[in-house]
PDB file of C-alpha atoms in Angstrom:
ATOM      1  CA  UNK A   1       0.000   0.000   0.000  1.00  0.00           C
ATOM      2  CA  UNK A   2       2.748   2.481   0.900  1.00  0.00           C
ATOM      3  CA  UNK A   3       4.720   1.657  -2.231  1.00  0.00           C
ATOM      4  CA  UNK A   4       1.644   2.120  -4.424  1.00  0.00           C
ATOM      5  CA  UNK A   5       0.788   5.462  -2.808  1.00  0.00           C
ATOM      6  CA  UNK A   6       4.330   6.846  -3.012  1.00  0.00           C
ATOM      7  CA  UNK A   7       5.837   5.274  -6.117  1.00  0.00           C
ATOM      8  CA  UNK A   8       5.229   8.428  -8.159  1.00  0.00           C
ATOM      9  CA  UNK A   9       6.731  10.685  -5.501  1.00  0.00           C
ATOM     10  CA  UNK A  10      10.449  10.008  -5.100  1.00  0.00           C
ATOM     11  CA  UNK A  11      10.821  12.563  -2.281  1.00  0.00           C
ATOM     12  CA  UNK A  12       8.243  10.796  -0.129  1.00  0.00           C
ATOM     13  CA  UNK A  13       9.617   7.345  -0.954  1.00  0.00           C
ATOM     14  CA  UNK A  14      13.136   8.486  -0.033  1.00  0.00           C
ATOM     15  CA  UNK A  15      11.845   9.988   3.230  1.00  0.00           C
ATOM     16  CA  UNK A  16      10.006   6.800   4.205  1.00  0.00           C
ATOM     17  CA  UNK A  17      12.960   4.583   3.367  1.00  0.00           C
ATOM     18  CA  UNK A  18      15.418   6.830   5.204  1.00  0.00           C
ATOM     19  CA  UNK A  19      13.241   7.138   8.303  1.00  0.00           C
ATOM     20  CA  UNK A  20      12.662   3.405   8.419  1.00  0.00           C
ATOM     21  CA  UNK A  21      16.367   2.612   8.127  1.00  0.00           C
ATOM     22  CA  UNK A  22      17.476   5.251  10.653  1.00  0.00           C
ATOM     23  CA  UNK A  23      14.824   4.281  13.178  1.00  0.00           C
ATOM     24  CA  UNK A  24      15.511   0.570  12.849  1.00  0.00           C
ATOM     25  CA  UNK A  25      19.178   1.216  13.612  1.00  0.00           C
ATOM     26  CA  UNK A  26      18.406   3.647  16.430  1.00  0.00           C
ATOM     27  CA  UNK A  27      15.805   1.467  18.125  1.00  0.00           C
ATOM     28  CA  UNK A  28      17.772  -1.761  17.882  1.00  0.00           C
ATOM     29  CA  UNK A  29      20.880  -0.033  19.266  1.00  0.00           C
ATOM     30  CA  UNK A  30      18.978   1.501  22.183  1.00  0.00           C
ATOM     31  CA  UNK A  31      17.082  -1.753  22.707  1.00  0.00           C
ATOM     32  CA  UNK A  32      20.317  -3.656  23.223  1.00  0.00           C
ATOM     33  CA  UNK A  33      21.184  -1.308  26.076  1.00  0.00           C
ATOM     34  CA  UNK A  34      17.884  -1.861  27.875  1.00  0.00           C
ATOM     35  CA  UNK A  35      16.727  -5.035  29.491  1.00  0.00           C
ATOM     36  CA  UNK A  36      13.069  -5.565  28.547  1.00  0.00           C
ATOM     37  CA  UNK A  37      10.667  -5.694  31.463  1.00  0.00           C
ATOM     38  CA  UNK A  38       8.422  -8.666  31.923  1.00  0.00           C
ATOM     39  CA  UNK A  39       5.695  -8.574  29.294  1.00  0.00           C
ATOM     40  CA  UNK A  40       5.747  -6.659  26.044  1.00  0.00           C
ATOM     41  CA  UNK A  41       8.921  -5.243  24.619  1.00  0.00           C
ATOM     42  CA  UNK A  42       8.636  -1.526  23.849  1.00  0.00           C
ATOM     43  CA  UNK A  43      10.847  -1.609  20.751  1.00  0.00           C
ATOM     44  CA  UNK A  44       7.845  -1.732  18.418  1.00  0.00           C
ATOM     45  CA  UNK A  45       6.313   1.364  19.982  1.00  0.00           C
ATOM     46  CA  UNK A  46       9.669   3.152  19.900  1.00  0.00           C
ATOM     47  CA  UNK A  47      10.141   2.256  16.233  1.00  0.00           C
ATOM     48  CA  UNK A  48       6.714   3.527  15.165  1.00  0.00           C
ATOM     49  CA  UNK A  49       7.155   6.704  17.220  1.00  0.00           C
ATOM     50  CA  UNK A  50      10.566   7.323  15.703  1.00  0.00           C
ATOM     51  CA  UNK A  51       9.319   6.859  12.135  1.00  0.00           C
ATOM     52  CA  UNK A  52       6.325   9.123  12.722  1.00  0.00           C
ATOM     53  CA  UNK A  53       8.425  11.910  14.240  1.00  0.00           C
ATOM     54  CA  UNK A  54      11.103  11.734  11.536  1.00  0.00           C
ATOM     55  CA  UNK A  55       8.525  11.687   8.740  1.00  0.00           C
ATOM     56  CA  UNK A  56       6.677  14.656  10.239  1.00  0.00           C
ATOM     57  CA  UNK A  57       9.805  16.735  10.857  1.00  0.00           C
ATOM     58  CA  UNK A  58      11.197  16.018   7.388  1.00  0.00           C
ATOM     59  CA  UNK A  59       7.969  16.273   5.426  1.00  0.00           C
ATOM     60  CA  UNK A  60       8.692  17.412   1.848  1.00  0.00           C
ATOM     61  CA  UNK A  61       7.669  21.020   1.189  1.00  0.00           C
ATOM     62  CA  UNK A  62       5.321  20.088  -1.646  1.00  0.00           C
ATOM     63  CA  UNK A  63       3.038  18.149   0.717  1.00  0.00           C
ATOM     64  CA  UNK A  64       3.643  20.084   3.956  1.00  0.00           C
ATOM     65  CA  UNK A  65       0.564  21.853   5.311  1.00  0.00           C
ATOM     66  CA  UNK A  66       1.900  25.296   6.139  1.00  0.00           C
ATOM     67  CA  UNK A  67      -0.746  25.899   8.782  1.00  0.00           C
ATOM     68  CA  UNK A  68      -0.311  27.379  12.236  1.00  0.00           C
ATOM     69  CA  UNK A  69      -1.254  24.033  13.779  1.00  0.00           C
ATOM     70  CA  UNK A  70       1.397  22.059  11.855  1.00  0.00           C
ATOM     71  CA  UNK A  71       4.076  24.715  12.300  1.00  0.00           C
ATOM     72  CA  UNK A  72       3.404  25.001  16.038  1.00  0.00           C
ATOM     73  CA  UNK A  73       3.535  21.233  16.473  1.00  0.00           C
ATOM     74  CA  UNK A  74       6.793  21.062  14.532  1.00  0.00           C
ATOM     75  CA  UNK A  75       8.352  23.746  16.755  1.00  0.00           C
ATOM     76  CA  UNK A  76       7.118  21.953  19.865  1.00  0.00           C
ATOM     77  CA  UNK A  77       8.619  18.639  18.737  1.00  0.00           C
ATOM     78  CA  UNK A  78      11.931  20.313  17.885  1.00  0.00           C
ATOM     79  CA  UNK A  79      12.158  21.731  21.418  1.00  0.00           C
ATOM     80  CA  UNK A  80      11.560  18.365  23.074  1.00  0.00           C
ATOM     81  CA  UNK A  81      14.376  15.889  23.692  1.00  0.00           C
ATOM     82  CA  UNK A  82      14.134  13.079  21.168  1.00  0.00           C
ATOM     83  CA  UNK A  83      14.233   9.585  22.642  1.00  0.00           C
ATOM     84  CA  UNK A  84      15.571   8.133  19.386  1.00  0.00           C
TER      85      UNK A  84
END
């Protein structure tokens, strides 16, 4: 589904591929340092969060919604420490 929706937009495809690769490396590296608690491992949640944040912060200009809401959220995210 993602490939079909983005195959005609190289900028979006490159963003998705880059975010996925970077987050996989980041999450697996940080996951090796942490001992998982009993129950569910949080690596999946960390991975999805990482991809979402990176995609949002690096959204290509031609699809970015230059609204106050999006710009304010972007500034807020940039001011927060990133866990990834």
